Short mmCIF file of C-alpha atoms in Angstrom, two decimals:
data_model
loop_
_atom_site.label_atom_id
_atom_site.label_comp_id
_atom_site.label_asym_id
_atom_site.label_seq_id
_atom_site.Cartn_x
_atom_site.Cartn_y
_atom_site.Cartn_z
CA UNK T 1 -69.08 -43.61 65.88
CA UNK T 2 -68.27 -47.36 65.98
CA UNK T 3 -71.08 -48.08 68.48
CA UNK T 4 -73.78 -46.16 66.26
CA UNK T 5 -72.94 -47.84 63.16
CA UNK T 6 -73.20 -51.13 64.91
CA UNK T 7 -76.28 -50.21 66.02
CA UNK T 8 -77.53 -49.13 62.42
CA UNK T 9 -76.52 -52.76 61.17
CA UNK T 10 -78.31 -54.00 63.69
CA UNK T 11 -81.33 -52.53 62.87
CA UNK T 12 -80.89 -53.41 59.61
CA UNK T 13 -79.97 -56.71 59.88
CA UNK T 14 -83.53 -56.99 61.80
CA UNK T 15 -85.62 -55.83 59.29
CA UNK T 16 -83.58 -58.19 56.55
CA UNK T 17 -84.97 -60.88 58.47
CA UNK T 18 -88.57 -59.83 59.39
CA UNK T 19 -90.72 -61.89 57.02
CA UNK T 20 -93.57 -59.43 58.22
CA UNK T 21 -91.53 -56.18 56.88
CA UNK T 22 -92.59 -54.31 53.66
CA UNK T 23 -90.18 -56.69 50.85
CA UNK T 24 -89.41 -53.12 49.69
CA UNK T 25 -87.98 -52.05 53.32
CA UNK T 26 -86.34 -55.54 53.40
CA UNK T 27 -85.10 -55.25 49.40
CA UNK T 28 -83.92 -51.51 50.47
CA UNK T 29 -81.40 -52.78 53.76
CA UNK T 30 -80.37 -55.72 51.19
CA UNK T 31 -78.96 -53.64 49.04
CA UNK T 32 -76.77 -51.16 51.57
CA UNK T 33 -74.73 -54.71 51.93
CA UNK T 34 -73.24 -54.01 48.35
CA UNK T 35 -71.42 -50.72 49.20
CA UNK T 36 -71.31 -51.68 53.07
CA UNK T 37 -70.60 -55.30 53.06
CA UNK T 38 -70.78 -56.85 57.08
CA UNK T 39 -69.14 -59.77 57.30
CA UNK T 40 -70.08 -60.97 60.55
CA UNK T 41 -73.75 -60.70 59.43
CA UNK T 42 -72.96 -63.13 57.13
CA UNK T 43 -74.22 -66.38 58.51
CA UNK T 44 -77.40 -64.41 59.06
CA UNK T 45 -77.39 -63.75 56.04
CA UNK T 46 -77.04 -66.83 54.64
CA UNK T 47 -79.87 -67.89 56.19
CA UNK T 48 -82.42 -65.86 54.76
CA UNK T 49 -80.58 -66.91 51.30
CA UNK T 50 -81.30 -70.33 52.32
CA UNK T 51 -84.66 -70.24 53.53
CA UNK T 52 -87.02 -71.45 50.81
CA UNK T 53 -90.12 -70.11 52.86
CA UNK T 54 -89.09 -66.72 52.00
CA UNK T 55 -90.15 -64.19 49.55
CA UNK T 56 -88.20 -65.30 46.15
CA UNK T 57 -87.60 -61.55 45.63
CA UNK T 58 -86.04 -60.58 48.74
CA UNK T 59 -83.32 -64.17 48.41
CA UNK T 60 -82.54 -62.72 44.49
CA UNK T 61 -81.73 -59.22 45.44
CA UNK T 62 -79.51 -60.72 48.68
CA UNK T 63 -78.01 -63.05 46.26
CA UNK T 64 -76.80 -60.22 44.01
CA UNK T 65 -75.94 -58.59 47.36
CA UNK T 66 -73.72 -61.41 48.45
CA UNK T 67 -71.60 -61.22 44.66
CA UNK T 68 -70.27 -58.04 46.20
CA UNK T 69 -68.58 -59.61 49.02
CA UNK T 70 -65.21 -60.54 46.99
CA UNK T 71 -63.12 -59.42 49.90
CA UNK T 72 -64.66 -60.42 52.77
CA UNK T 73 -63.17 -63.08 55.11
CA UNK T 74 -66.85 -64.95 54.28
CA UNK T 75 -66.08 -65.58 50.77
CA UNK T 76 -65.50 -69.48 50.83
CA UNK T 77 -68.72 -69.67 53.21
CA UNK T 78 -70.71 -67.31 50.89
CA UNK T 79 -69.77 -69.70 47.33
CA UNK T 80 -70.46 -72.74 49.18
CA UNK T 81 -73.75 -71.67 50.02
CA UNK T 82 -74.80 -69.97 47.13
CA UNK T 83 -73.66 -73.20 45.02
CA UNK T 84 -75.97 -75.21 47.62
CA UNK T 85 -78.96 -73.19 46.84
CA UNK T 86 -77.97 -72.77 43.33
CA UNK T 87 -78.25 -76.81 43.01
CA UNK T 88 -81.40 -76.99 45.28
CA UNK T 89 -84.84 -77.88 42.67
CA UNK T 90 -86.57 -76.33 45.00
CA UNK T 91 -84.85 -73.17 44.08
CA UNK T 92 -87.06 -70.77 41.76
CA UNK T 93 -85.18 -70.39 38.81
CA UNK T 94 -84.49 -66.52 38.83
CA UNK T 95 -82.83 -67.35 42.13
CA UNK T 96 -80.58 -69.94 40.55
CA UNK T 97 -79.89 -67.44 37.63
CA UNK T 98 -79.09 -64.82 40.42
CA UNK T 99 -76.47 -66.93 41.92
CA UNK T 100 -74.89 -67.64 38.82
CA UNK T 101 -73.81 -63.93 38.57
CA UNK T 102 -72.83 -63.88 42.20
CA UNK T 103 -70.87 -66.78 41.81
CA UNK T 104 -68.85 -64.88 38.52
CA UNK T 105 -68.84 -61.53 40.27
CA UNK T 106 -66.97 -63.54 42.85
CA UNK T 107 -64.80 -64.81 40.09
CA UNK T 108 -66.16 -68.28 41.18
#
């Protein structure tokens, strides 16, 4: 059981990452993180968050993602880096307005 699911977020985690994906695809195994949050995926994650090359779409709906991590053992490392793309200009302003509910859901 263990072994598949790893396997699943895996997958998953590859196609949140593949800039050459469908953004729906990639928008679709974003949002399984809110109900199935993986915390070791998180510096992964985060990267796609922080990458400004990326489709603006895709980094909102993994922002919102990320607000539904208030347990996880990442949470310090998730609020700093949402606050560091929050204060980035180069940061489309939907994105910015997307952290700021991330940062409240995380009661931050």
């Amino acid at each position: 059981y263990f072994e598949g699911q790893a396997k699943r977020y895996d997958r998953s985690l590859a196609v949140m990452q593949d800039k050459g994906a469908d953004p729906k695809e990639r928008i679709s195994a974003i949002r399984f993180l809110r109900n199935y949050n993986n915390h070791r995926q998180v510096p992964s994650l985060l990267t796609i968050l922080k990458d400004q090359g990326d489709e603006t779409e895709v980094r909102v709906v993994l922002a919102e993602a990320l607000g539904w991590f208030r347990w996880s053992v990442q949470k310090e490392t998730i609020v700093q880096a949402l606050k560091e793309v929050g204060k980035n200009r180069a940061t489309p302003q939907e994105l910015r307005d997307e952290i700021e509910q991330s940062l409240v859901r995380l009661r931050f």
